[in-house]
Amino acid sequence: MGLYNSVAPLKIIALAPDANGNVLLAGTLPSEKINFEGMPTRSGVVAKWNIAQQRLVWTQPMSYATAVAVVGSSVYVVCRKGWGMNEPSHHTNMQVADTLITSLVSGEGSEVFVVKLEDRGASSHAVWVKQLSATGFTSLALNALAIRDHNLYLGGSFKGGKLKFDAIQLNDENARDLYSRYRYPSSYDGFVAKLVDEGATARFVWAQKIDGAQGDYGSMDEVTSLSVRDTSLYVAGTFTGQTLTLGHLVVDKPTSNAKWRGYPDESLGHTFVAKLTDQGAQSHFVWAQLVTGLNQPVALAVSGTSVYAVGRFQGEADFGHLHLRNDARQDSADLYLAKIKDEEAHGYFSWVRQVGARDRYRASALVAEGPAVYLAGCFPNPLWVAGPNPPMPAPVPSEAWLVKLSDDEHSSTYNWALKTDTTGFTAAHLLALRGTTLYVANENGFALLPLAGSKSGTPAGSPARRARRSKRLKSGQLISSP
């Protein structure tokens, strides 16, 4: 069933199940609006879908929603003004749910907002709207959202000018004026901030900047993923340069064997995974682990004291004392799945697995529960999952879109993969786990995958039934039950 009867199918960008049999969806819809360059734009929407009744309960317009989370009757949405770079920067009106914002702090980059909606059952209402205020020639991106109770953690990057979180201000020391910034390498700083929902209002409590050493190639530092457990916030992102500064924690990048086409090491994009402790009114970074070599993080998940990271690498990559090598041609990339063990005051890489294929595959989302680790993406070709145990690669069927591995403490085991034919669900880019139900989504629809148990993580039902259920996920459909 199309979300809007086939008039304007939803492109799903974010998904969050609630505790009452509903799924909150954020995405975009085609629009008749034409921007100042004559290009069509898209309008955003947040929608509540009732699984038991298989119907749309309510929708709220949202100027380009990128993330959604739900706690009780509170629905939190991250959105920004405009569809992209073609949006006129002088345009200061924005539709946020049932509130029209007319007095924005306008900067050169896209304005970013956090919105709280109150779910009233058959309807919803905007309670507050919080803007990340950027001044100067600032470009701002909000890439990650994590939530614990009514504490929201935001992560992203900015460059140029100043970034304000209420009275808290982060400065880009490498900012340049309008004319010189186009003549020098770009420099981005990462950030992570805490926003507390206080009912009718919200306030920022603290913010931390993440900054790599500036070099001849500029610096590209950003937060891409967040995951939270109790008061521990795990932060993943990229950095360049020899030194990484996370708040008051300074980490020197070790000498690495990782190489890629002979490029200078400082020009390569490296990955960091760090632990930050939320102390209420303040925070501090505890430890950071680095992945060196040309690599890019994709997603982060935490289960107990185990932190899992999935990403892509080219050439060679070092994970502490562990080393991976991509023996394919130099312009191809392999996936990695790594585990970091959190031992309170420090962390270390426990194991890493290499996931390889010929080309055109990707990982998009990662969730973990107990020893079970679920990896969603698009694997159009036969792939293999290598690792120390078993020593031989484990075959994964072609056109797989969900892979499950088990954490064996110091190694991992490939368990199973779900696939379908070319007319069905061949890719997934969103995962959410509530109880023993796994929610899987792509741009065109979502499905529920009941698991036999939270520990085993085996899909419920026979293989034939699972195949039929997977095949039902076609373009423009919302599948709400197995």
PDB file of C-alpha atoms in Angstrom, residues 18-290:
ATOM      1  CA  ASP A  18       7.577   3.006  19.334  1.00  0.00           C
ATOM      2  CA  ALA A  19       6.300   0.798  22.167  1.00  0.00           C
ATOM      3  CA  ASN A  20       2.667   0.759  20.975  1.00  0.00           C
ATOM      4  CA  GLY A  21       2.839  -0.964  17.616  1.00  0.00           C
ATOM      5  CA  ASN A  22       3.596   2.096  15.533  1.00  0.00           C
ATOM      6  CA  VAL A  23       6.490   3.120  13.315  1.00  0.00           C
ATOM      7  CA  LEU A  24       7.591   6.739  12.963  1.00  0.00           C
ATOM      8  CA  LEU A  25       8.877   7.465   9.462  1.00  0.00           C
ATOM      9  CA  ALA A  26      10.759  10.499   8.220  1.00  0.00           C
ATOM     10  CA  GLY A  27      11.369  11.176   4.565  1.00  0.00           C
ATOM     11  CA  THR A  28      10.659  13.266   1.523  1.00  0.00           C
ATOM     12  CA  LEU A  29       7.908  13.536  -1.054  1.00  0.00           C
ATOM     13  CA  PRO A  30       8.053  14.895  -4.616  1.00  0.00           C
ATOM     14  CA  SER A  31       6.860  18.477  -4.730  1.00  0.00           C
ATOM     15  CA  GLU A  32       5.617  20.852  -7.402  1.00  0.00           C
ATOM     16  CA  LYS A  33       7.781  23.613  -5.912  1.00  0.00           C
ATOM     17  CA  ILE A  34      10.443  25.028  -8.244  1.00  0.00           C
ATOM     18  CA  ASN A  35      13.488  26.759  -6.801  1.00  0.00           C
ATOM     19  CA  PHE A  36      15.224  29.854  -8.150  1.00  0.00           C
ATOM     20  CA  GLU A  37      17.347  27.795 -10.586  1.00  0.00           C
ATOM     21  CA  GLY A  38      14.301  26.125 -12.104  1.00  0.00           C
ATOM     22  CA  MET A  39      15.015  22.784 -10.385  1.00  0.00           C
ATOM     23  CA  PRO A  40      12.253  20.827  -8.614  1.00  0.00           C
ATOM     24  CA  THR A  41      12.618  20.494  -4.859  1.00  0.00           C
ATOM     25  CA  ARG A  42      11.276  17.988  -2.384  1.00  0.00           C
ATOM     26  CA  SER A  43       9.081  18.508   0.654  1.00  0.00           C
ATOM     27  CA  GLY A  44       9.617  16.592   3.854  1.00  0.00           C
ATOM     28  CA  VAL A  45       7.208  14.733   6.083  1.00  0.00           C
ATOM     29  CA  VAL A  46       7.131  12.820   9.366  1.00  0.00           C
ATOM     30  CA  ALA A  47       4.458  10.117   9.491  1.00  0.00           C
ATOM     31  CA  LYS A  48       3.057   7.689  12.064  1.00  0.00           C
ATOM     32  CA  TRP A  49       2.099   4.260  10.748  1.00  0.00           C
ATOM     33  CA  ASN A  50       0.022   1.845  12.836  1.00  0.00           C
ATOM     34  CA  ILE A  51       1.248  -1.691  12.228  1.00  0.00           C
ATOM     35  CA  ALA A  52      -1.736  -3.576  13.677  1.00  0.00           C
ATOM     36  CA  GLN A  53      -4.291  -1.534  11.738  1.00  0.00           C
ATOM     37  CA  GLN A  54      -2.019  -1.109   8.705  1.00  0.00           C
ATOM     38  CA  ARG A  55      -2.934   2.509   8.227  1.00  0.00           C
ATOM     39  CA  LEU A  56      -1.491   5.970   8.327  1.00  0.00           C
ATOM     40  CA  VAL A  57      -2.436   7.723  11.576  1.00  0.00           C
ATOM     41  CA  TRP A  58      -1.027  11.234  11.091  1.00  0.00           C
ATOM     42  CA  THR A  59       1.527  13.200   9.126  1.00  0.00           C
ATOM     43  CA  GLN A  60       3.420  16.409   9.789  1.00  0.00           C
ATOM     44  CA  PRO A  61       5.177  18.511   7.142  1.00  0.00           C
ATOM     45  CA  MET A  62       8.878  18.907   7.860  1.00  0.00           C
ATOM     46  CA  SER A  63      11.332  20.861   5.713  1.00  0.00           C
ATOM     47  CA  TYR A  64      13.792  17.923   5.137  1.00  0.00           C
ATOM     48  CA  ALA A  65      13.849  15.448   8.018  1.00  0.00           C
ATOM     49  CA  THR A  66      17.041  13.419   8.332  1.00  0.00           C
ATOM     50  CA  ALA A  67      16.606  11.547  11.642  1.00  0.00           C
ATOM     51  CA  VAL A  68      13.801  10.535  14.001  1.00  0.00           C
ATOM     52  CA  ALA A  69      13.686   9.075  17.527  1.00  0.00           C
ATOM     53  CA  VAL A  70      10.819   8.333  19.910  1.00  0.00           C
ATOM     54  CA  VAL A  71      10.535   8.091  23.717  1.00  0.00           C
ATOM     55  CA  GLY A  72       7.018   7.508  25.023  1.00  0.00           C
ATOM     56  CA  SER A  73       4.776  10.104  23.380  1.00  0.00           C
ATOM     57  CA  SER A  74       7.713  12.369  22.492  1.00  0.00           C
ATOM     58  CA  VAL A  75       8.917  12.241  18.891  1.00  0.00           C
ATOM     59  CA  TYR A  76      12.211  13.981  18.101  1.00  0.00           C
ATOM     60  CA  VAL A  77      13.092  14.960  14.545  1.00  0.00           C
ATOM     61  CA  VAL A  78      16.270  16.410  13.064  1.00  0.00           C
ATOM     62  CA  CYS A  79      15.643  18.530   9.999  1.00  0.00           C
ATOM     63  CA  ARG A  80      17.206  21.301   8.003  1.00  0.00           C
ATOM     64  CA  LYS A  81      15.949  24.085   5.819  1.00  0.00           C
ATOM     65  CA  GLY A  82      16.077  23.413   2.123  1.00  0.00           C
ATOM     66  CA  TRP A  83      16.708  20.335   0.015  1.00  0.00           C
ATOM     67  CA  GLY A  84      20.310  21.137  -0.822  1.00  0.00           C
ATOM     68  CA  MET A  85      22.770  23.671  -2.128  1.00  0.00           C
ATOM     69  CA  ASN A  86      20.245  25.022  -4.661  1.00  0.00           C
ATOM     70  CA  GLU A  87      17.995  26.394  -1.932  1.00  0.00           C
ATOM     71  CA  PRO A  88      18.204  30.218  -1.882  1.00  0.00           C
ATOM     72  CA  SER A  89      20.233  31.258   1.170  1.00  0.00           C
ATOM     73  CA  HIS A  90      18.153  34.431   1.596  1.00  0.00           C
ATOM     74  CA  HIS A  91      14.927  32.450   2.052  1.00  0.00           C
ATOM     75  CA  THR A  92      14.138  32.559   5.787  1.00  0.00           C
ATOM     76  CA  ASN A  93      10.753  30.823   6.036  1.00  0.00           C
ATOM     77  CA  MET A  94      10.566  27.165   6.967  1.00  0.00           C
ATOM     78  CA  GLN A  95       7.742  24.733   7.651  1.00  0.00           C
ATOM     79  CA  VAL A  96       8.318  22.751  10.852  1.00  0.00           C
ATOM     80  CA  ALA A  97       5.280  20.607  11.606  1.00  0.00           C
ATOM     81  CA  ASP A  98       2.323  22.921  12.366  1.00  0.00           C
ATOM     82  CA  THR A  99       4.639  25.858  13.019  1.00  0.00           C
ATOM     83  CA  LEU A 100       5.899  28.236  10.333  1.00  0.00           C
ATOM     84  CA  ILE A 101       9.307  29.570  11.346  1.00  0.00           C
ATOM     85  CA  THR A 102       9.852  33.080  10.010  1.00  0.00           C
ATOM     86  CA  SER A 103      12.758  34.439  12.084  1.00  0.00           C
ATOM     87  CA  LEU A 104      15.691  32.159  11.398  1.00  0.00           C
ATOM     88  CA  VAL A 105      19.315  32.889  12.115  1.00  0.00           C
ATOM     89  CA  SER A 106      20.388  32.722   8.492  1.00  0.00           C
ATOM     90  CA  GLY A 107      23.882  31.554   7.599  1.00  0.00           C
ATOM     91  CA  GLU A 108      25.574  30.534   4.386  1.00  0.00           C
ATOM     92  CA  GLY A 109      25.046  26.823   5.022  1.00  0.00           C
ATOM     93  CA  SER A 110      21.787  24.994   5.668  1.00  0.00           C
ATOM     94  CA  GLU A 111      20.084  25.813   8.960  1.00  0.00           C
ATOM     95  CA  VAL A 112      19.661  22.741  11.181  1.00  0.00           C
ATOM     96  CA  PHE A 113      16.866  22.173  13.698  1.00  0.00           C
ATOM     97  CA  VAL A 114      15.753  19.668  16.314  1.00  0.00           C
ATOM     98  CA  VAL A 115      11.968  19.445  16.674  1.00  0.00           C
ATOM     99  CA  LYS A 116       9.886  17.830  19.397  1.00  0.00           C
ATOM    100  CA  LEU A 117       6.451  16.542  18.437  1.00  0.00           C
ATOM    101  CA  GLU A 118       3.878  15.404  20.970  1.00  0.00           C
ATOM    102  CA  ASP A 119       2.111  12.270  19.761  1.00  0.00           C
ATOM    103  CA  ARG A 120      -1.531  12.661  20.790  1.00  0.00           C
ATOM    104  CA  GLY A 121      -2.693   9.363  19.350  1.00  0.00           C
ATOM    105  CA  ALA A 122      -4.641  10.383  16.279  1.00  0.00           C
ATOM    106  CA  SER A 123      -2.739  13.635  15.828  1.00  0.00           C
ATOM    107  CA  SER A 124       0.496  15.391  16.768  1.00  0.00           C
ATOM    108  CA  HIS A 125       1.632  18.850  17.769  1.00  0.00           C
ATOM    109  CA  ALA A 126       4.951  20.693  17.682  1.00  0.00           C
ATOM    110  CA  VAL A 127       6.112  21.468  21.242  1.00  0.00           C
ATOM    111  CA  TRP A 128       9.454  23.187  20.630  1.00  0.00           C
ATOM    112  CA  VAL A 129      11.940  23.869  17.861  1.00  0.00           C
ATOM    113  CA  LYS A 130      15.652  24.210  18.624  1.00  0.00           C
ATOM    114  CA  GLN A 131      18.047  25.692  16.083  1.00  0.00           C
ATOM    115  CA  LEU A 132      21.783  25.150  15.845  1.00  0.00           C
ATOM    116  CA  SER A 133      22.925  28.705  15.379  1.00  0.00           C
ATOM    117  CA  ALA A 134      25.833  29.243  12.986  1.00  0.00           C
ATOM    118  CA  THR A 135      27.347  32.654  12.275  1.00  0.00           C
ATOM    119  CA  GLY A 136      29.873  33.824   9.716  1.00  0.00           C
ATOM    120  CA  PHE A 137      30.588  31.857   6.539  1.00  0.00           C
ATOM    121  CA  THR A 138      29.613  28.593   8.182  1.00  0.00           C
ATOM    122  CA  SER A 139      28.762  25.280   6.568  1.00  0.00           C
ATOM    123  CA  LEU A 140      26.987  22.937   8.974  1.00  0.00           C
ATOM    124  CA  ALA A 141      26.076  19.240   8.818  1.00  0.00           C
ATOM    125  CA  LEU A 142      24.252  17.203  11.468  1.00  0.00           C
ATOM    126  CA  ASN A 143      25.033  13.554  10.733  1.00  0.00           C
ATOM    127  CA  ALA A 144      24.151  11.562  13.855  1.00  0.00           C
ATOM    128  CA  LEU A 145      21.505  11.349  16.570  1.00  0.00           C
ATOM    129  CA  ALA A 146      21.448   9.146  19.679  1.00  0.00           C
ATOM    130  CA  ILE A 147      18.927   9.248  22.519  1.00  0.00           C
ATOM    131  CA  ARG A 148      18.810   8.137  26.165  1.00  0.00           C
ATOM    132  CA  ASP A 149      15.586   8.908  28.012  1.00  0.00           C
ATOM    133  CA  HIS A 150      15.036  12.573  27.148  1.00  0.00           C
ATOM    134  CA  ASN A 151      18.708  13.357  26.537  1.00  0.00           C
ATOM    135  CA  LEU A 152      19.540  13.872  22.868  1.00  0.00           C
ATOM    136  CA  TYR A 153      23.093  13.619  21.550  1.00  0.00           C
ATOM    137  CA  LEU A 154      23.935  15.283  18.244  1.00  0.00           C
ATOM    138  CA  GLY A 155      27.021  14.833  16.090  1.00  0.00           C
ATOM    139  CA  GLY A 156      28.249  16.406  12.873  1.00  0.00           C
ATOM    140  CA  SER A 157      30.734  18.878  11.414  1.00  0.00           C
ATOM    141  CA  PHE A 158      31.130  22.560  10.625  1.00  0.00           C
ATOM    142  CA  LYS A 159      33.624  24.869   8.990  1.00  0.00           C
ATOM    143  CA  GLY A 160      34.148  28.607   9.012  1.00  0.00           C
ATOM    144  CA  GLY A 161      32.771  31.044  11.559  1.00  0.00           C
ATOM    145  CA  LYS A 162      31.209  30.053  14.865  1.00  0.00           C
ATOM    146  CA  LEU A 163      28.745  27.388  15.948  1.00  0.00           C
ATOM    147  CA  LYS A 164      26.530  28.182  18.949  1.00  0.00           C
ATOM    148  CA  PHE A 165      24.604  25.841  21.231  1.00  0.00           C
ATOM    149  CA  ASP A 166      22.719  28.404  23.323  1.00  0.00           C
ATOM    150  CA  ALA A 167      25.481  30.029  25.413  1.00  0.00           C
ATOM    151  CA  ILE A 168      28.081  27.453  24.347  1.00  0.00           C
ATOM    152  CA  GLN A 169      30.213  28.419  21.360  1.00  0.00           C
ATOM    153  CA  LEU A 170      32.599  26.385  19.228  1.00  0.00           C
ATOM    154  CA  ASN A 171      35.058  28.244  17.013  1.00  0.00           C
ATOM    155  CA  ASP A 172      36.768  27.143  13.837  1.00  0.00           C
ATOM    156  CA  GLU A 173      40.312  28.448  14.299  1.00  0.00           C
ATOM    157  CA  ASN A 174      41.027  27.657  10.648  1.00  0.00           C
ATOM    158  CA  ALA A 175      38.154  29.795   9.366  1.00  0.00           C
ATOM    159  CA  ARG A 176      38.957  32.066   6.426  1.00  0.00           C
ATOM    160  CA  ASP A 177      37.198  35.023   4.949  1.00  0.00           C
ATOM    161  CA  LEU A 178      34.954  34.827   1.900  1.00  0.00           C
ATOM    162  CA  TYR A 179      37.762  35.456  -0.596  1.00  0.00           C
ATOM    163  CA  SER A 180      40.683  33.448   0.790  1.00  0.00           C
ATOM    164  CA  ARG A 181      38.752  30.328   1.741  1.00  0.00           C
ATOM    165  CA  TYR A 182      38.436  29.295  -1.907  1.00  0.00           C
ATOM    166  CA  ARG A 183      42.205  29.481  -2.387  1.00  0.00           C
ATOM    167  CA  TYR A 184      43.162  27.163   0.476  1.00  0.00           C
ATOM    168  CA  PRO A 185      42.283  23.583   1.443  1.00  0.00           C
ATOM    169  CA  SER A 186      38.949  23.053   3.142  1.00  0.00           C
ATOM    170  CA  SER A 187      38.951  22.470   6.881  1.00  0.00           C
ATOM    171  CA  TYR A 188      36.094  20.931   8.834  1.00  0.00           C
ATOM    172  CA  ASP A 189      35.821  20.394  12.591  1.00  0.00           C
ATOM    173  CA  GLY A 190      33.617  17.760  14.175  1.00  0.00           C
ATOM    174  CA  PHE A 191      31.326  18.245  17.141  1.00  0.00           C
ATOM    175  CA  VAL A 192      29.141  16.355  19.592  1.00  0.00           C
ATOM    176  CA  ALA A 193      26.556  18.098  21.788  1.00  0.00           C
ATOM    177  CA  LYS A 194      23.925  17.235  24.378  1.00  0.00           C
ATOM    178  CA  LEU A 195      20.387  18.629  24.218  1.00  0.00           C
ATOM    179  CA  VAL A 196      18.039  18.056  27.173  1.00  0.00           C
ATOM    180  CA  ASP A 197      14.267  17.988  26.746  1.00  0.00           C
ATOM    181  CA  GLU A 198      12.712  19.862  29.685  1.00  0.00           C
ATOM    182  CA  GLY A 199       9.094  19.414  28.653  1.00  0.00           C
ATOM    183  CA  ALA A 200       7.891  22.621  27.024  1.00  0.00           C
ATOM    184  CA  THR A 201      11.441  23.756  26.218  1.00  0.00           C
ATOM    185  CA  ALA A 202      14.898  22.344  25.586  1.00  0.00           C
ATOM    186  CA  ARG A 203      18.419  23.535  26.280  1.00  0.00           C
ATOM    187  CA  PHE A 204      21.937  22.598  25.277  1.00  0.00           C
ATOM    188  CA  VAL A 205      24.034  21.479  28.249  1.00  0.00           C
ATOM    189  CA  TRP A 206      27.471  20.877  26.753  1.00  0.00           C
ATOM    190  CA  ALA A 207      29.276  20.634  23.430  1.00  0.00           C
ATOM    191  CA  GLN A 208      32.671  19.188  22.504  1.00  0.00           C
ATOM    192  CA  LYS A 209      34.759  19.950  19.440  1.00  0.00           C
ATOM    193  CA  ILE A 210      36.739  17.321  17.510  1.00  0.00           C
ATOM    194  CA  ASP A 211      39.704  18.681  15.638  1.00  0.00           C
ATOM    195  CA  GLY A 212      42.506  17.039  13.645  1.00  0.00           C
ATOM    196  CA  ALA A 213      45.829  18.734  13.063  1.00  0.00           C
ATOM    197  CA  GLN A 214      45.777  21.213  10.183  1.00  0.00           C
ATOM    198  CA  GLY A 215      48.177  20.293   7.369  1.00  0.00           C
ATOM    199  CA  ASP A 216      48.960  21.162   3.774  1.00  0.00           C
ATOM    200  CA  TYR A 217      45.901  19.183   2.707  1.00  0.00           C
ATOM    201  CA  GLY A 218      43.553  20.924   5.126  1.00  0.00           C
ATOM    202  CA  SER A 219      41.644  18.927   7.728  1.00  0.00           C
ATOM    203  CA  MET A 220      38.480  16.907   7.287  1.00  0.00           C
ATOM    204  CA  ASP A 221      37.190  16.036  10.738  1.00  0.00           C
ATOM    205  CA  GLU A 222      33.588  15.073  11.421  1.00  0.00           C
ATOM    206  CA  VAL A 223      31.327  12.917  13.552  1.00  0.00           C
ATOM    207  CA  THR A 224      29.381  10.393  11.485  1.00  0.00           C
ATOM    208  CA  SER A 225      27.849   7.962  14.022  1.00  0.00           C
ATOM    209  CA  LEU A 226      26.728   7.919  17.661  1.00  0.00           C
ATOM    210  CA  SER A 227      25.609   5.129  19.974  1.00  0.00           C
ATOM    211  CA  VAL A 228      24.739   5.419  23.664  1.00  0.00           C
ATOM    212  CA  ARG A 229      24.685   3.029  26.639  1.00  0.00           C
ATOM    213  CA  ASP A 230      23.777   4.461  30.045  1.00  0.00           C
ATOM    214  CA  THR A 231      26.088   7.463  30.521  1.00  0.00           C
ATOM    215  CA  SER A 232      28.625   6.243  27.949  1.00  0.00           C
ATOM    216  CA  LEU A 233      28.401   7.832  24.515  1.00  0.00           C
ATOM    217  CA  TYR A 234      30.390   6.229  21.705  1.00  0.00           C
ATOM    218  CA  VAL A 235      31.438   8.523  18.882  1.00  0.00           C
ATOM    219  CA  ALA A 236      32.735   7.519  15.441  1.00  0.00           C
ATOM    220  CA  GLY A 237      33.997   9.740  12.670  1.00  0.00           C
ATOM    221  CA  THR A 238      36.839  10.693  10.363  1.00  0.00           C
ATOM    222  CA  PHE A 239      39.948  12.832  10.737  1.00  0.00           C
ATOM    223  CA  THR A 240      43.120  13.754   8.891  1.00  0.00           C
ATOM    224  CA  GLY A 241      46.485  14.804  10.236  1.00  0.00           C
ATOM    225  CA  GLN A 242      48.864  13.354  12.781  1.00  0.00           C
ATOM    226  CA  THR A 243      47.061  14.491  15.937  1.00  0.00           C
ATOM    227  CA  LEU A 244      43.405  14.188  16.931  1.00  0.00           C
ATOM    228  CA  THR A 245      41.977  16.448  19.646  1.00  0.00           C
ATOM    229  CA  LEU A 246      38.722  15.372  21.298  1.00  0.00           C
ATOM    230  CA  GLY A 247      37.853  17.956  23.909  1.00  0.00           C
ATOM    231  CA  HIS A 248      40.737  17.759  26.374  1.00  0.00           C
ATOM    232  CA  LEU A 249      41.912  14.380  25.063  1.00  0.00           C
ATOM    233  CA  VAL A 250      44.784  14.515  22.569  1.00  0.00           C
ATOM    234  CA  VAL A 251      45.653  11.363  20.603  1.00  0.00           C
ATOM    235  CA  ASP A 252      48.727  10.993  18.403  1.00  0.00           C
ATOM    236  CA  LYS A 253      48.219   8.780  15.389  1.00  0.00           C
ATOM    237  CA  PRO A 254      50.677   5.858  15.579  1.00  0.00           C
ATOM    238  CA  THR A 255      53.052   4.995  12.790  1.00  0.00           C
ATOM    239  CA  SER A 256      51.024   2.931  10.361  1.00  0.00           C
ATOM    240  CA  ASN A 257      51.805   0.317   7.740  1.00  0.00           C
ATOM    241  CA  ALA A 258      48.617   1.220   5.906  1.00  0.00           C
ATOM    242  CA  LYS A 259      49.136   2.546   2.410  1.00  0.00           C
ATOM    243  CA  TRP A 260      47.104   3.572  -0.596  1.00  0.00           C
ATOM    244  CA  ARG A 261      48.692   4.507  -3.915  1.00  0.00           C
ATOM    245  CA  GLY A 262      51.611   6.199  -2.182  1.00  0.00           C
ATOM    246  CA  TYR A 263      49.637   9.270  -1.078  1.00  0.00           C
ATOM    247  CA  PRO A 264      51.036  11.167   1.940  1.00  0.00           C
ATOM    248  CA  ASP A 265      49.661   9.729   5.143  1.00  0.00           C
ATOM    249  CA  GLU A 266      48.299  13.082   6.360  1.00  0.00           C
ATOM    250  CA  SER A 267      46.072  13.352   3.271  1.00  0.00           C
ATOM    251  CA  LEU A 268      44.291  10.058   3.958  1.00  0.00           C
ATOM    252  CA  GLY A 269      40.986   9.879   5.795  1.00  0.00           C
ATOM    253  CA  HIS A 270      41.302   7.903   9.029  1.00  0.00           C
ATOM    254  CA  THR A 271      38.592   6.678  11.406  1.00  0.00           C
ATOM    255  CA  PHE A 272      38.291   7.227  15.146  1.00  0.00           C
ATOM    256  CA  VAL A 273      35.996   5.528  17.647  1.00  0.00           C
ATOM    257  CA  ALA A 274      35.920   7.260  21.021  1.00  0.00           C
ATOM    258  CA  LYS A 275      34.155   6.947  24.355  1.00  0.00           C
ATOM    259  CA  LEU A 276      32.700  10.032  25.992  1.00  0.00           C
ATOM    260  CA  THR A 277      31.225  10.017  29.504  1.00  0.00           C
ATOM    261  CA  ASP A 278      28.154  12.179  30.113  1.00  0.00           C
ATOM    262  CA  GLN A 279      28.480  13.652  33.619  1.00  0.00           C
ATOM    263  CA  GLY A 280      25.249  15.603  33.462  1.00  0.00           C
ATOM    264  CA  ALA A 281      26.276  19.237  33.217  1.00  0.00           C
ATOM    265  CA  GLN A 282      29.568  18.400  31.524  1.00  0.00           C
ATOM    266  CA  SER A 283      31.353  15.592  29.692  1.00  0.00           C
ATOM    267  CA  HIS A 284      34.810  14.271  28.986  1.00  0.00           C
ATOM    268  CA  PHE A 285      36.400  11.906  26.480  1.00  0.00           C
ATOM    269  CA  VAL A 286      37.884   8.787  28.093  1.00  0.00           C
ATOM    270  CA  TRP A 287      39.630   6.933  25.273  1.00  0.00           C
ATOM    271  CA  ALA A 288      39.907   6.812  21.488  1.00  0.00           C
ATOM    272  CA  GLN A 289      40.860   4.029  19.090  1.00  0.00           C
ATOM    273  CA  LEU A 290      42.040   4.788  15.562  1.00  0.00           C
TER     274      LEU A 290
END
